[in-house]
Short mmCIF file of C-alpha atoms and ligand atoms in Angstrom, two decimals:
data_model
loop_
_atom_site.label_atom_id
_atom_site.label_comp_id
_atom_site.label_asym_id
_atom_site.label_seq_id
_atom_site.Cartn_x
_atom_site.Cartn_y
_atom_site.Cartn_z
CA MET A 1 -6.80 -8.44 -39.12
CA SER A 2 -6.42 -10.96 -36.79
CA ARG A 3 -8.94 -11.80 -33.83
CA TYR A 4 -6.67 -10.01 -31.20
CA SER A 5 -5.79 -6.90 -33.55
CA PRO A 6 -7.75 -4.45 -31.47
CA TRP A 7 -5.70 -5.70 -28.35
CA ALA A 8 -2.37 -5.63 -30.39
CA GLN A 9 -3.43 -1.90 -31.21
CA ARG A 10 -3.74 -1.18 -27.71
CA LEU A 11 -0.75 -2.43 -26.60
CA ASP A 12 1.44 -0.73 -29.72
CA GLY A 13 -0.18 2.55 -27.87
CA ILE A 14 1.32 1.77 -24.74
CA ARG A 15 4.47 0.82 -26.24
CA ARG A 16 4.60 4.02 -28.26
CA ALA A 17 3.72 6.36 -25.09
CA ASP A 18 6.96 4.62 -23.44
CA ARG A 19 4.55 3.32 -20.70
CA TRP A 20 5.23 -0.93 -21.53
CA ARG A 21 5.37 -2.51 -18.38
CA ARG A 22 6.99 -6.28 -17.75
CA LEU A 23 7.12 -8.81 -15.33
CA ARG A 24 10.45 -9.09 -13.64
CA THR A 25 10.62 -12.66 -11.23
CA VAL A 26 12.33 -12.18 -7.93
CA ILE A 27 13.65 -15.04 -5.94
CA PRO A 28 14.07 -14.23 -2.57
CA THR A 29 17.38 -15.58 -0.68
CA GLY A 30 16.64 -13.72 2.48
CA PRO A 31 14.71 -11.26 4.14
CA THR A 32 16.07 -8.27 2.06
CA THR A 33 18.10 -9.67 -1.03
CA ALA A 34 16.90 -11.66 -4.22
CA TRP A 35 17.98 -13.39 -7.08
CA LEU A 36 17.00 -11.39 -9.99
CA GLU A 37 17.82 -11.68 -13.64
CA GLY A 38 21.13 -13.60 -13.22
CA ARG A 39 22.36 -11.49 -10.07
CA GLU A 40 21.71 -11.27 -6.55
CA VAL A 41 20.55 -7.93 -5.45
CA VAL A 42 19.49 -6.19 -2.13
CA VAL A 43 15.82 -5.60 -2.54
CA ALA A 44 15.39 -1.59 -2.05
CA CYS A 45 11.38 -1.58 -3.02
CA SER A 46 9.55 -4.28 -1.22
CA ASN A 47 6.59 -3.30 1.35
CA ASP A 48 8.21 -5.95 4.09
CA TYR A 49 8.53 -3.04 6.42
CA LEU A 50 8.71 -5.05 9.33
CA GLY A 51 10.66 -7.74 7.55
CA LEU A 52 8.33 -10.35 8.47
CA ALA A 53 7.41 -12.21 5.26
CA LEU A 54 10.34 -14.80 5.65
CA ASP A 55 9.84 -14.67 9.56
CA PRO A 56 10.11 -18.34 10.55
CA ARG A 57 6.74 -17.50 12.95
CA VAL A 58 5.01 -15.92 9.86
CA GLN A 59 6.03 -18.83 7.70
CA ARG A 60 5.30 -21.83 9.99
CA ALA A 61 1.68 -20.08 10.64
CA ALA A 62 0.65 -21.25 7.04
CA ARG A 63 -2.01 -24.31 7.61
CA GLY A 64 -5.21 -25.40 6.22
CA ALA A 65 -6.68 -25.05 2.91
CA GLY A 66 -8.09 -22.59 0.26
CA ALA A 67 -11.84 -21.36 1.56
CA THR A 68 -13.21 -22.47 -1.98
CA SER A 69 -16.11 -20.33 -1.35
CA SER A 70 -17.10 -16.55 -0.36
CA ARG A 71 -17.24 -16.18 3.20
CA LEU A 72 -21.27 -15.78 3.06
CA ILE A 73 -21.84 -19.20 1.31
CA SER A 74 -19.35 -21.91 3.16
CA GLY A 75 -16.11 -20.45 3.15
CA ASP A 76 -15.96 -18.42 6.65
CA ARG A 77 -13.60 -19.93 9.14
CA PRO A 78 -12.37 -19.74 12.34
CA ILE A 79 -8.99 -18.20 11.75
CA HIS A 80 -11.13 -15.44 9.83
CA ARG A 81 -13.15 -14.79 12.83
CA ALA A 82 -10.02 -14.89 15.14
CA LEU A 83 -8.14 -12.65 12.69
CA GLU A 84 -10.92 -9.93 13.19
CA GLU A 85 -11.23 -10.65 17.05
CA ARG A 86 -7.33 -9.90 17.04
CA LEU A 87 -8.29 -6.80 15.03
CA GLU A 88 -10.87 -5.67 17.19
CA ALA A 89 -8.61 -5.97 20.30
CA TRP A 90 -5.88 -4.21 18.64
CA LEU A 91 -7.59 -1.48 16.98
CA GLY A 92 -10.70 -1.14 19.38
CA ARG A 93 -13.55 -1.23 16.82
CA PRO A 94 -15.25 -4.14 14.75
CA ALA A 95 -13.13 -5.44 11.78
CA LEU A 96 -14.01 -7.06 8.56
CA VAL A 97 -11.45 -9.00 6.52
CA PHE A 98 -11.05 -9.29 2.79
CA SER A 99 -9.15 -10.99 0.22
CA SER A 100 -7.20 -8.02 -0.56
CA GLY A 101 -6.60 -4.19 -0.06
CA PHE A 102 -7.94 -3.70 -3.57
CA LEU A 103 -11.43 -5.22 -2.86
CA ALA A 104 -11.63 -3.61 0.64
CA ASN A 105 -11.33 -0.45 -1.15
CA LEU A 106 -13.92 -1.68 -4.08
CA ALA A 107 -16.21 -2.33 -1.51
CA VAL A 108 -15.71 0.53 1.25
CA PHE A 109 -15.95 3.09 -1.34
CA SER A 110 -18.95 1.72 -3.68
CA THR A 111 -21.03 1.13 -0.52
CA VAL A 112 -20.72 3.85 1.79
CA CYS A 113 -21.80 6.65 -0.14
CA ALA A 114 -24.85 6.90 -2.44
CA PRO A 115 -25.31 8.61 -5.90
CA GLY A 116 -25.30 12.25 -5.60
CA ASP A 117 -23.15 12.59 -2.28
CA ARG A 118 -20.09 14.47 -2.61
CA ILE A 119 -17.06 12.89 -1.91
CA ALA A 120 -13.64 14.72 -1.34
CA SER A 121 -10.92 12.44 -2.65
CA ASP A 122 -7.09 13.31 -2.55
CA ALA A 123 -5.51 13.83 -5.64
CA TYR A 124 -2.76 11.19 -4.94
CA ASN A 125 -5.28 8.15 -3.64
CA HIS A 126 -4.27 4.88 -4.92
CA ALA A 127 -6.12 3.15 -8.08
CA SER A 128 -8.44 0.96 -5.74
CA ILE A 129 -9.94 4.09 -4.04
CA ILE A 130 -10.23 5.56 -7.27
CA ASP A 131 -12.00 2.66 -8.69
CA GLY A 132 -14.49 2.28 -5.69
CA LEU A 133 -15.32 5.63 -5.76
CA ARG A 134 -16.04 5.58 -9.60
CA LEU A 135 -18.55 2.69 -8.36
CA SER A 136 -20.25 4.32 -6.58
CA ARG A 137 -21.75 7.00 -8.83
CA ALA A 138 -21.23 9.50 -6.10
CA GLU A 139 -20.15 13.03 -7.08
CA ARG A 140 -16.20 13.13 -6.48
CA THR A 141 -14.15 16.31 -6.04
CA ILE A 142 -10.53 15.69 -6.77
CA VAL A 143 -8.99 17.85 -3.80
CA PRO A 144 -5.49 18.70 -4.45
CA HIS A 145 -2.77 16.47 -2.37
CA ALA A 146 -2.60 17.02 1.34
CA ASP A 147 -4.66 20.23 1.24
CA PRO A 148 -7.31 20.40 3.76
CA ARG A 149 -8.44 23.70 2.89
CA ALA A 150 -9.48 22.48 -0.88
CA VAL A 151 -12.02 20.48 0.56
CA PRO A 152 -15.46 21.33 -0.65
CA GLU A 153 -17.95 22.27 2.27
CA ASP A 154 -20.59 20.01 1.38
CA ALA A 155 -18.33 16.73 1.13
CA ARG A 156 -19.92 14.14 2.84
CA LEU A 157 -17.00 11.70 2.96
CA ILE A 158 -13.03 12.71 2.74
CA VAL A 159 -10.74 10.01 1.84
CA LEU A 160 -7.06 9.87 2.50
CA GLU A 161 -4.13 7.65 3.09
CA GLY A 162 -1.92 7.58 6.19
CA LEU A 163 1.24 7.62 4.01
CA TYR A 164 1.20 8.17 0.45
CA SER A 165 3.30 5.31 -1.40
CA MET A 166 4.89 7.27 -4.11
CA ASP A 167 5.35 10.59 -2.26
CA GLY A 168 6.17 9.01 1.31
CA ASP A 169 4.24 11.79 2.73
CA THR A 170 1.31 12.22 5.46
CA PRO A 171 -1.01 14.71 4.82
CA PRO A 172 -2.02 16.75 7.97
CA LEU A 173 -4.82 14.72 9.24
CA ARG A 174 -5.76 16.97 11.94
CA ASP A 175 -6.48 19.84 9.36
CA TYR A 176 -9.19 18.45 7.60
CA PRO A 177 -13.00 19.07 8.50
CA THR A 178 -14.44 16.84 10.92
CA ALA A 179 -18.17 17.25 10.13
CA PRO A 180 -18.18 14.71 6.78
CA TRP A 181 -16.78 11.02 7.31
CA LEU A 182 -13.45 10.58 7.08
CA ALA A 183 -11.77 7.28 5.58
CA ILE A 184 -8.03 6.99 5.85
CA ASP A 185 -6.41 4.02 3.93
CA GLU A 186 -3.35 3.31 6.05
CA ALA A 187 -2.11 0.53 3.50
CA HIS A 188 1.65 1.46 4.03
CA ALA A 189 1.37 3.19 7.72
CA VAL A 190 -0.26 0.37 9.67
CA GLY A 191 1.85 -1.94 11.65
CA VAL A 192 5.06 0.59 11.34
CA LEU A 193 3.67 4.14 12.15
CA GLY A 194 1.63 5.51 15.29
CA PRO A 195 1.29 3.97 19.01
CA GLY A 196 1.49 0.18 18.77
CA GLY A 197 1.41 0.37 15.12
CA ARG A 198 -1.71 1.50 14.78
CA GLY A 199 -1.17 4.07 11.89
CA ALA A 200 -0.79 7.43 10.65
CA ALA A 201 -4.37 8.36 12.05
CA ALA A 202 -3.37 7.12 15.57
CA ALA A 203 0.05 8.85 15.37
CA ALA A 204 -1.90 12.46 14.67
CA GLY A 205 -4.64 11.32 17.43
CA VAL A 206 -7.12 11.32 14.91
CA GLN A 207 -10.17 8.63 14.70
CA PRO A 208 -11.11 7.84 11.20
CA ASP A 209 -14.55 6.96 10.52
CA ILE A 210 -13.48 3.94 8.27
CA LEU A 211 -9.64 2.89 8.40
CA ILE A 212 -8.55 0.18 5.47
CA GLY A 213 -5.31 -1.49 6.28
CA THR A 214 -3.59 -4.65 4.15
CA PHE A 215 -1.51 -7.97 5.38
CA GLY A 216 0.26 -7.79 2.64
CA LYS A 217 2.91 -5.10 3.75
CA ALA A 218 4.27 -4.81 6.87
CA PHE A 219 2.55 -7.90 8.17
CA GLY A 220 4.13 -9.98 5.34
CA ALA A 221 1.08 -12.09 4.81
CA GLY A 222 -1.84 -10.94 2.47
CA GLY A 223 -5.36 -10.15 2.47
CA ALA A 224 -6.44 -6.52 4.29
CA PHE A 225 -9.16 -5.39 6.78
CA VAL A 226 -11.59 -2.68 7.31
CA VAL A 227 -12.44 -1.24 10.81
CA GLY A 228 -15.14 0.98 11.75
CA PRO A 229 -18.39 1.41 13.60
CA PRO A 230 -20.53 -1.95 13.58
CA GLU A 231 -23.07 -0.39 11.09
CA LEU A 232 -19.90 -0.20 8.89
CA LYS A 233 -19.01 -3.81 9.31
CA GLU A 234 -22.66 -5.03 8.62
CA LEU A 235 -23.13 -2.72 5.38
CA LEU A 236 -20.04 -4.42 4.15
CA ILE A 237 -21.18 -7.69 4.75
CA ASN A 238 -24.84 -7.19 3.13
CA ALA A 239 -23.62 -4.91 0.32
CA GLY A 240 -20.18 -4.52 -0.32
CA ARG A 241 -20.16 -6.66 -3.70
CA SER A 242 -16.17 -7.52 -3.49
CA PHE A 243 -16.81 -9.14 0.04
CA ILE A 244 -19.69 -10.81 -1.09
CA PHE A 245 -18.60 -12.04 -4.43
CA THR A 246 -15.39 -13.30 -3.89
CA THR A 247 -13.65 -16.23 -2.46
CA ALA A 248 -12.69 -15.71 1.38
CA LEU A 249 -9.29 -15.31 2.26
CA PRO A 250 -7.38 -18.68 1.95
CA GLU A 251 -6.95 -20.01 5.41
CA PRO A 252 -3.00 -20.35 5.31
CA VAL A 253 -2.76 -16.90 4.28
CA ALA A 254 -5.01 -15.96 7.32
CA ALA A 255 -3.04 -17.75 9.40
CA MET A 256 0.09 -16.05 8.34
CA ALA A 257 -1.69 -12.50 8.52
CA LEU A 258 -2.47 -13.40 12.19
CA ALA A 259 1.38 -14.64 12.96
CA GLY A 260 2.24 -11.24 11.50
CA LEU A 261 0.21 -8.96 13.44
CA GLN A 262 1.10 -10.80 16.83
CA ALA A 263 5.28 -10.61 15.64
CA ALA A 264 4.87 -7.01 14.89
CA THR A 265 6.31 -5.55 17.67
CA ASP A 266 7.79 -2.01 18.88
CA GLU A 267 11.31 -3.49 18.75
CA LEU A 268 10.64 -4.03 14.94
CA ARG A 269 8.96 -0.58 14.38
CA GLN A 270 12.37 0.84 16.32
CA ARG A 271 14.67 -1.04 13.99
CA THR A 272 12.69 0.06 10.85
CA ARG A 273 12.86 3.73 11.97
CA ALA A 274 16.58 3.58 12.98
CA ASN A 275 17.04 2.05 9.43
CA VAL A 276 14.86 5.15 7.92
CA ARG A 277 17.14 7.75 9.63
CA ARG A 278 20.51 5.81 8.10
CA LEU A 279 19.30 5.41 4.64
CA ARG A 280 17.94 9.24 4.88
CA GLY A 281 20.89 10.63 6.50
CA GLY A 282 22.95 8.85 3.54
CA LEU A 283 20.94 10.12 0.60
CA ARG A 284 21.12 13.60 2.07
CA GLN A 285 24.75 13.55 2.54
CA LEU A 286 25.22 12.69 -1.18
CA GLY A 287 22.92 16.02 -1.69
CA TRP A 288 19.66 14.19 -2.72
CA SER A 289 16.60 15.20 -0.75
CA PRO A 290 14.23 12.64 -0.20
CA LEU A 291 10.37 13.06 0.06
CA GLY A 292 8.55 12.40 3.46
CA HIS A 293 9.87 11.34 6.45
CA ASP A 294 9.13 7.69 7.03
CA HIS A 295 10.25 4.30 5.79
CA ILE A 296 9.16 5.22 1.69
CA VAL A 297 12.12 7.08 0.58
CA PRO A 298 11.19 8.69 -2.91
CA VAL A 299 14.07 10.57 -4.70
CA VAL A 300 12.73 12.54 -7.37
CA ALA A 301 15.25 12.26 -10.20
CA GLY A 302 13.10 13.15 -12.99
CA PRO A 303 13.95 12.04 -16.85
CA ARG A 304 17.48 10.41 -15.49
CA THR A 305 15.59 8.03 -13.15
CA LEU A 306 15.48 5.29 -15.82
CA ALA A 307 19.40 5.40 -16.44
CA LEU A 308 20.04 5.49 -12.70
CA ALA A 309 17.95 2.40 -11.96
CA ASP A 310 19.98 0.63 -14.61
CA ARG A 311 23.12 1.77 -12.76
CA LEU A 312 21.79 0.67 -9.39
CA LEU A 313 20.44 -2.79 -10.67
CA SER A 314 24.57 -3.11 -12.12
CA ALA A 315 25.78 -2.68 -8.66
CA GLY A 316 23.29 -4.77 -7.08
CA VAL A 317 20.63 -2.84 -5.62
CA PHE A 318 17.04 -3.34 -6.92
CA ALA A 319 14.81 -0.27 -6.61
CA PRO A 320 12.68 0.18 -10.16
CA PRO A 321 12.21 3.45 -11.60
CA ILE A 322 8.80 5.17 -10.94
CA ARG A 323 7.56 6.75 -13.94
CA TYR A 324 4.30 8.39 -15.79
CA PRO A 325 1.55 7.66 -15.43
CA THR A 326 1.98 6.49 -11.87
CA VAL A 327 3.72 9.93 -11.15
CA ALA A 328 3.63 13.16 -13.39
CA ARG A 329 6.27 13.51 -16.33
CA GLY A 330 9.13 15.21 -15.00
CA GLN A 331 8.53 13.74 -11.21
CA GLU A 332 10.12 10.23 -12.39
CA ARG A 333 11.92 9.03 -9.00
CA LEU A 334 13.61 6.22 -7.28
CA ARG A 335 11.63 4.84 -4.43
CA PHE A 336 13.51 3.07 -1.80
CA THR A 337 11.48 1.27 1.18
CA VAL A 338 13.19 0.33 4.03
CA SER A 339 12.87 -2.73 6.43
CA ALA A 340 13.51 -3.62 9.83
CA ALA A 341 15.60 -6.24 8.15
CA HIS A 342 17.89 -4.57 6.06
CA THR A 343 21.73 -4.40 7.67
CA PRO A 344 23.33 -1.23 8.17
CA GLU A 345 25.77 -2.32 5.06
CA GLN A 346 22.90 -2.90 3.03
CA LEU A 347 21.62 0.46 3.49
CA ASP A 348 25.00 2.11 3.09
CA ARG A 349 25.43 0.03 -0.14
CA ILE A 350 22.15 1.88 -1.66
CA CYS A 351 23.90 5.09 -0.65
CA ASP A 352 26.90 4.20 -2.27
CA ALA A 353 25.48 2.55 -5.42
CA LEU A 354 23.33 5.97 -6.18
CA GLY A 355 26.58 8.08 -5.24
CA ALA A 356 28.57 6.31 -7.85
CA ALA A 357 25.60 6.40 -10.29
C1 LIG B 1 -2.83 2.76 -0.45
C2 LIG B 1 -3.02 1.32 -0.95
N1 LIG B 1 -4.34 0.70 -0.88
C3 LIG B 1 -4.63 -0.50 -1.24
C4 LIG B 1 -3.52 -1.55 -1.98
C5 LIG B 1 -4.01 -2.74 -2.29
O1 LIG B 1 -3.70 -3.59 -1.46
P1 LIG B 1 -3.20 -5.14 -1.82
O2 LIG B 1 -2.19 -5.25 -2.27
O3 LIG B 1 -3.72 -5.72 -0.33
O4 LIG B 1 -4.57 -5.36 -2.86
C6 LIG B 1 -2.25 -0.47 -2.19
C7 LIG B 1 -1.25 -1.42 -2.91
O5 LIG B 1 -1.14 -2.39 -3.09
C8 LIG B 1 -2.23 0.76 -1.66
O6 LIG B 1 -0.85 1.36 -2.23
#
């Protein structure tokens, strides 16, 4: 028995359950290409939906230093305030910047509800929402995915995502009850969907009480934000443990996020949409029925997903398999994501590679 054998035993369990995860180093060679394990590939799985991560405007914006303190001690910088002012002008309500979307969700969902409150949480919600809700010690009802009728009458808070990352769908936001508070995590939608990229809720004409967004996806930077009434911002500053007790977003990343917000134009959104049409059309021609309608394009292939992903990689297309427990057994899938920066040839190559596989 070694000191660490309990950890080794857990790892054995993970391996036996076929749930082993490993890191793969991806070296970007262009906005949608990378060097991966000895070959150049088209990246068909990043969240760089507007192609901004390698945009010179975003890259050149990086300046300043690590904050070396939480915002409440000595880490609050003018760039954080500038970012929040820009968000407020864009989304119309007070905004608070966080170091990541995971930390934003932990702070929001552990803070806004009291123990005993009932919270209705969609069954497909992200791990960061689930963990935040657990920390709240509120009563949680897991509601079947995208089913407004299943929300219990006494729910104080309904929690949804604007665009689900593994199913690529938007729930019928207008059909949810309006009496309780509504929180929508727009991590995959903001910047891309809705008028001015304001997200899936804005597209549906719904204003959630709480909107969470990230800078690490469509805006090509990192960090996150929460938008809502003034009381929400002050509550998170005063009681959100993952806001209070963490180092502020580094200045270079905050500056990149601001540049990403400024660079996210309707023209880029239209390019993403045109690319979505091309990829979805090509997949349908091959006989696949991708889920959803937008830039997350899941293709459910079941147990053969692993082999398909390997064949795609051999053909120079990188889209790792999404497996259990991220999705249910039998629902294993390839999850393609579309960027404004994909060329028509690259999108056709994804389809050709899948056709050949
Ligand atoms: C729906 C959703 N919320 C939150 C997060 C976390 O955001 P971040 O990567 O900024 O921590 C993610 C994924 O990363 C996500 O998919």
